[in-house]
XYZ file of C-alpha atoms in Angstrom:
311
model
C 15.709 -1.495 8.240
C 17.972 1.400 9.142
C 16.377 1.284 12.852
C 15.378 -1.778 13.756
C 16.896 -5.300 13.735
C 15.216 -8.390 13.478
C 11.787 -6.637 14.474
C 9.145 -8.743 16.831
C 6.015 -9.388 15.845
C 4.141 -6.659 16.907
C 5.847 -3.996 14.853
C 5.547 -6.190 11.975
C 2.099 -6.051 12.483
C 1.713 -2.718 12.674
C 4.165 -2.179 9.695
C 1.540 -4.265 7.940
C -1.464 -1.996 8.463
C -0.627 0.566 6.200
C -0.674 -0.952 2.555
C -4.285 -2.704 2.899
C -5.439 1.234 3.772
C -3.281 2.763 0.447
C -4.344 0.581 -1.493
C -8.535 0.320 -0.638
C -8.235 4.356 -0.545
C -6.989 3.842 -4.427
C -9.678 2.548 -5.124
C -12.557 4.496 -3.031
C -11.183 7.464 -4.598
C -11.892 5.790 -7.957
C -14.651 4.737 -7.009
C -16.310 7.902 -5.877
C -15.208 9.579 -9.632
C -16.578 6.843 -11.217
C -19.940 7.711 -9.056
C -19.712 11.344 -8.743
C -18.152 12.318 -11.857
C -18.615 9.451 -14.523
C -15.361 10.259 -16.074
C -14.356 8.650 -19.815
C -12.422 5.556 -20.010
C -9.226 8.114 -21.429
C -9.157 9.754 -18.205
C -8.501 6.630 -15.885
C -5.791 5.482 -18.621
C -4.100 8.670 -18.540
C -3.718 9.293 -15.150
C -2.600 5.306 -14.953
C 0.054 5.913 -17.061
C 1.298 9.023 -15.696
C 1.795 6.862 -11.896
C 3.080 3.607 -14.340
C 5.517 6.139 -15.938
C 6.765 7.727 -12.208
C 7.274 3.936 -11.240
C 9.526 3.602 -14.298
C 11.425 6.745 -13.563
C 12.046 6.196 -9.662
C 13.390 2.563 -10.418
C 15.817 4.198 -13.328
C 16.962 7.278 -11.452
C 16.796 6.119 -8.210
C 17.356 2.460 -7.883
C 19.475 2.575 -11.566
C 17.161 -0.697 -11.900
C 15.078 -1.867 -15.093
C 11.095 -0.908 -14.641
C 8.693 -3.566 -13.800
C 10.562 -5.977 -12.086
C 10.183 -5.017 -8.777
C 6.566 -3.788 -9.293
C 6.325 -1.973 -6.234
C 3.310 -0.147 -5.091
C 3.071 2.533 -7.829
C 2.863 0.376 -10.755
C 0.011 -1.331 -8.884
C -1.661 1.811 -8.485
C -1.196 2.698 -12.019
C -2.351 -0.497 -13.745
C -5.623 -0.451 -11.644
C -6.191 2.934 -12.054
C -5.459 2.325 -16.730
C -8.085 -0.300 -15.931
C -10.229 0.659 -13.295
C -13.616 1.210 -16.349
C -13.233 -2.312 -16.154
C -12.824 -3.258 -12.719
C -15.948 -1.561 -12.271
C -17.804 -3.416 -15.015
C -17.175 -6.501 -13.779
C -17.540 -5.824 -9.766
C -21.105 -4.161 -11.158
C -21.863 -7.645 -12.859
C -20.791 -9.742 -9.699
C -18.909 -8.850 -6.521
C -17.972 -12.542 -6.865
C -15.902 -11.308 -9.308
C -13.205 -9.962 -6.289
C -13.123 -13.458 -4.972
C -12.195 -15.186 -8.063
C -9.361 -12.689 -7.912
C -8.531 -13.809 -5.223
C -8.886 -17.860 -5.370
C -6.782 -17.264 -8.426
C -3.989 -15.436 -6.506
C -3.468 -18.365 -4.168
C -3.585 -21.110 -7.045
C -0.724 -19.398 -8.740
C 1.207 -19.146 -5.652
C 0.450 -23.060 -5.099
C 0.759 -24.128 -8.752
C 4.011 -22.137 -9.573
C 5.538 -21.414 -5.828
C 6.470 -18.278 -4.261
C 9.992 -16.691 -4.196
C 11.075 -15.111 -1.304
C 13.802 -12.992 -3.090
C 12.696 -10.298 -5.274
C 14.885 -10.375 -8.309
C 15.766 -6.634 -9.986
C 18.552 -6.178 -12.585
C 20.371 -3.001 -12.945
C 20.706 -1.097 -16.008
C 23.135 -2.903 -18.750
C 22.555 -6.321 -17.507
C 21.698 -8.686 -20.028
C 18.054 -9.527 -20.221
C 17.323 -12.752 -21.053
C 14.390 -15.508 -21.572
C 14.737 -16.121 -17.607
C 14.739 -12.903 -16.884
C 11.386 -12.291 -19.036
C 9.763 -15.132 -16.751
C 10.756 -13.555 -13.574
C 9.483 -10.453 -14.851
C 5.464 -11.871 -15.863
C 6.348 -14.398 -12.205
C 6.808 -10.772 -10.043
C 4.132 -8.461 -11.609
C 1.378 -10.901 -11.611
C 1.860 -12.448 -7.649
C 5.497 -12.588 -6.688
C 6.496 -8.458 -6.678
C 6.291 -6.421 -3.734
C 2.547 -5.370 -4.818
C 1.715 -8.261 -7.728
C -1.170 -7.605 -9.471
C -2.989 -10.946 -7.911
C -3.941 -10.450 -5.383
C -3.524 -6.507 -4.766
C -6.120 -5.890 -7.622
C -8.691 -7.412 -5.034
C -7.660 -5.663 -2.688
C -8.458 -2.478 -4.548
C -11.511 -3.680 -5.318
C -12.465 -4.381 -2.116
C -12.854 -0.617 -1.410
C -16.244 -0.716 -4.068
C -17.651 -3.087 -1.700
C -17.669 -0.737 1.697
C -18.132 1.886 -0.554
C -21.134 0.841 -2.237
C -24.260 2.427 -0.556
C -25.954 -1.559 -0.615
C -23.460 -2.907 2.140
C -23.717 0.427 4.448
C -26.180 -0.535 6.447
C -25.026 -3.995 6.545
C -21.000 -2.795 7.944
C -22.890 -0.535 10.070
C -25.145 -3.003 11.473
C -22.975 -5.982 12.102
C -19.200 -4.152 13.226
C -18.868 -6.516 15.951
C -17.980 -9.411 13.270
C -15.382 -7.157 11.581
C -13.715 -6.748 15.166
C -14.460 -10.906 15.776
C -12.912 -11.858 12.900
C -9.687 -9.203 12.945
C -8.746 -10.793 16.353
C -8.652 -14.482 14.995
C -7.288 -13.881 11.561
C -4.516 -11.101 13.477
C -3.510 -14.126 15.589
C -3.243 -16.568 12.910
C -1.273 -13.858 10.611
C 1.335 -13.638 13.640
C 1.692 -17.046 13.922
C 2.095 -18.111 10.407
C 5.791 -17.726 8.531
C 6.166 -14.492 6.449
C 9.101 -13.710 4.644
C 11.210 -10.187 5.299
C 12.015 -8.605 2.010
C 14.970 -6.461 1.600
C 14.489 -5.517 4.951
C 10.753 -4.861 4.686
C 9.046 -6.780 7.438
C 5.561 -6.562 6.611
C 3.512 -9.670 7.238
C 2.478 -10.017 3.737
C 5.070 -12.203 1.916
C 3.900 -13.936 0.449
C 0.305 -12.476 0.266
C -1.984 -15.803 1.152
C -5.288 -16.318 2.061
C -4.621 -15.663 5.510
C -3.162 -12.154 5.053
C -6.236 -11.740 2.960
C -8.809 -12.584 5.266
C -6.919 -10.827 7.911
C -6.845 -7.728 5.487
C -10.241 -7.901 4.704
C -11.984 -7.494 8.433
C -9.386 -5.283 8.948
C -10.453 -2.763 6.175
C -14.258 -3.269 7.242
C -13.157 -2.201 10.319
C -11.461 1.065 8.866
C -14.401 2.027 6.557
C -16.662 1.339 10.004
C -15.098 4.154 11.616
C -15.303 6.363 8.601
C -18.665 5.848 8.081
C -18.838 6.650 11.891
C -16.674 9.939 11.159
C -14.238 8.631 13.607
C -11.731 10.797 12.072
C -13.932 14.233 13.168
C -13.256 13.647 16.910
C -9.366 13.999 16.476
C -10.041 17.417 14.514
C -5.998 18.181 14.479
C -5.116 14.714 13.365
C -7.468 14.663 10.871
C -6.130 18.464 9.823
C -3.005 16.960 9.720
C -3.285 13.833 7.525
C -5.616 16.199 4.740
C -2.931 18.559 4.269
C 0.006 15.883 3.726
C -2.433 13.806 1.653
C -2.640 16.613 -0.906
C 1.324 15.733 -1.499
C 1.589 12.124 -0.696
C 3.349 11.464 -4.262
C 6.003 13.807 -3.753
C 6.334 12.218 -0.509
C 6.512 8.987 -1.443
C 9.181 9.823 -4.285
C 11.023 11.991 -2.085
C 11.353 9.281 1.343
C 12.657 6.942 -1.651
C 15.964 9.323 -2.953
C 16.498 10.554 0.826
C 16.595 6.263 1.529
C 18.947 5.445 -1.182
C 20.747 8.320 -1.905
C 21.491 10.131 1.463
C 20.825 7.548 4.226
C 22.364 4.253 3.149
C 25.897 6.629 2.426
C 26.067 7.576 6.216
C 26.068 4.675 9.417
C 22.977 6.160 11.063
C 23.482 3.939 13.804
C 26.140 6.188 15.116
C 23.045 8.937 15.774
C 20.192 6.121 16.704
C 21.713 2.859 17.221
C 19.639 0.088 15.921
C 17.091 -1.639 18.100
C 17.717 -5.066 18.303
C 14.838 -7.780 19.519
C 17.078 -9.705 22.221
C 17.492 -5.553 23.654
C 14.511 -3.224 22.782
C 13.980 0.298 23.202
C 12.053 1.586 20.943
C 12.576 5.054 21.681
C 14.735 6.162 19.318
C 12.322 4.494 17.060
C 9.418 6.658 18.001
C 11.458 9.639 18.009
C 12.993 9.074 14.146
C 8.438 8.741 13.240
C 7.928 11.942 15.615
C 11.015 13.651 13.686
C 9.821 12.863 10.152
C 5.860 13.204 10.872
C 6.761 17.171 12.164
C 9.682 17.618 9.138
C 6.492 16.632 6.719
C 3.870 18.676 8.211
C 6.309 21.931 7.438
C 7.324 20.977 4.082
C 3.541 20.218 3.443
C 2.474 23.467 4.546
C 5.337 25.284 2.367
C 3.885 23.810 -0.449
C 0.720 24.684 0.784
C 1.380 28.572 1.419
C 2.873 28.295 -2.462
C -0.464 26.834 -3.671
C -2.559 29.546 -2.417
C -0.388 32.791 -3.075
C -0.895 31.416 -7.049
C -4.562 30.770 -6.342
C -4.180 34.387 -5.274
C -2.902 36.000 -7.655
């Protein structure tokens, strides 16, 4: 929002890839413990409420918001993660059990409507029966990352992950590519809300941004099956070392966004790109910029870690 007014399509799009991969790597990481490791039911809870509990904090101290309402990305996170022992009972039982999620999601979207405007209320405003409405209306499909139909989403990464649909992604990629061009063109040409300045294409998150997600993440797990990833040695270098600190970097982007950035015009150092007049290269130079600020804060942290291995 700071850069770029009104955006076209196509960077909408492309703001829209990332969140299907967060999410579906949520829960192949779970997935794998679950596998791997067979941890105890305590262990998923724990580290659930440790994320649901960072959520809280961020939208106290940073936003000066009550938690929940806005139930961004981290409390989805957390929640599946308190609950994933049961996501994985029931996928186990039937992987039909992701599309009721699903067909679900868009009923309560049909039956009860979608709002457009996320509502948040800062700290001291009175709460009342309304606001308890909103609150249940936002964190099960109406908040930035509702639990319907995010959880599916999540649990879509047990399906590529599970060693009985290998052979089957492997086999028949060509329909994941098939399908990703139709579904991308009807995404881009159906209405989507901007939120607060976020322009992804997924508000409100319908069956179309679903099936588009969907061949778009058998696509992804395609190519890591394929060890895509191995051929771009540096990049993949690059994204393991900043994934080792990708929750201080998501709490950190937050405070430098709302308490450093939105108290200065930025526009006076990168003027805003606006849609009727683009050049994006002050764009691509702000992602350079904070990709290479990252990668040395990352290694800092890094050099840190292994002097106390070390010693």
């Amino acid at each position: 929002p700071y850069l770029v007014y009104d955006p076209p399509n196509f960077l909408r799009f492309i703001y829209t890839l990332a969140a299907p991969i967060f999410i579906s790597i949520a829960g192949l990481m779970m997935y794998r413990n679950k596998i791997l490791k067979n941890y105890e039911w305590n262990y998923y809870i724990k580290r659930g409420l440790i994320l649901i509990i960072i959520a809280c904090l961020i939208d106290i101290l940073i936003y000066g918001n009550y938690p929940f309402f806005s139930f961004d990305v981290l409390y989805l996170i957390g929640f599946c993660v308190s609950i994933f022992p049961f996501l994985f009972t029931i996928y186990k039982k039937s992987v039909l059990s992701i599309i009721f999620i699903f067909l679900f999601s868009f009923t309560l979207q049909a039956w009860l409507g979608y709002n457009s405007h996320i509502m948040e209320y800062s700290i001291g405003e009175k709460i009342n029966m309304d606001s308890i409405v909103i609150f249940f209306r936002q964190m099960l499909f109406e908040g930035y990352f509702p639990v319907f139909p995010w959880v599916g989403l999540f649990m879509i990464a047990f399906v590529f992950q599970d060693e009985k649909y290998k052979d089957f992604i492997n086999k028949f990629w060509y329909l994941g590519v098939i399908f990703f061009v139709i579904f991308s063109f009807w995404l881009l040409n159906t209405e989507r809300y901007i939120r607060e300045g976020y322009a992804e294409l997924f508000y409100p998150p319908d069956y179309v941004f679903i099936l588009w997600a969907i061949s778009f993440l058998f696509l992804v797990f395609y190519l890591l099956y394929k060890k895509f990833y191995l051929r771009l040695s540096f990049l993949s270098g690059y994204l393991e070392l900043i994934g080792k600190y990708s929750l201080f970097f998501y709490i950190f982007h937050l405070f430098l966004v709302d308490k450093i950035l939105r108290y200065f015009d930025i526009s006076k150092f990168l003027p805003s790109i606006k849609i009727e007049n683009p050049n994006y290269l002050n764009l691509f130079l702000s992602y350079f910029l904070t990709l290479f600020i990252i990668y040395f804060i990352a290694l800092f942290f890094e050099n840190i870690r292994k002097r106390k291995l070390l010693s």
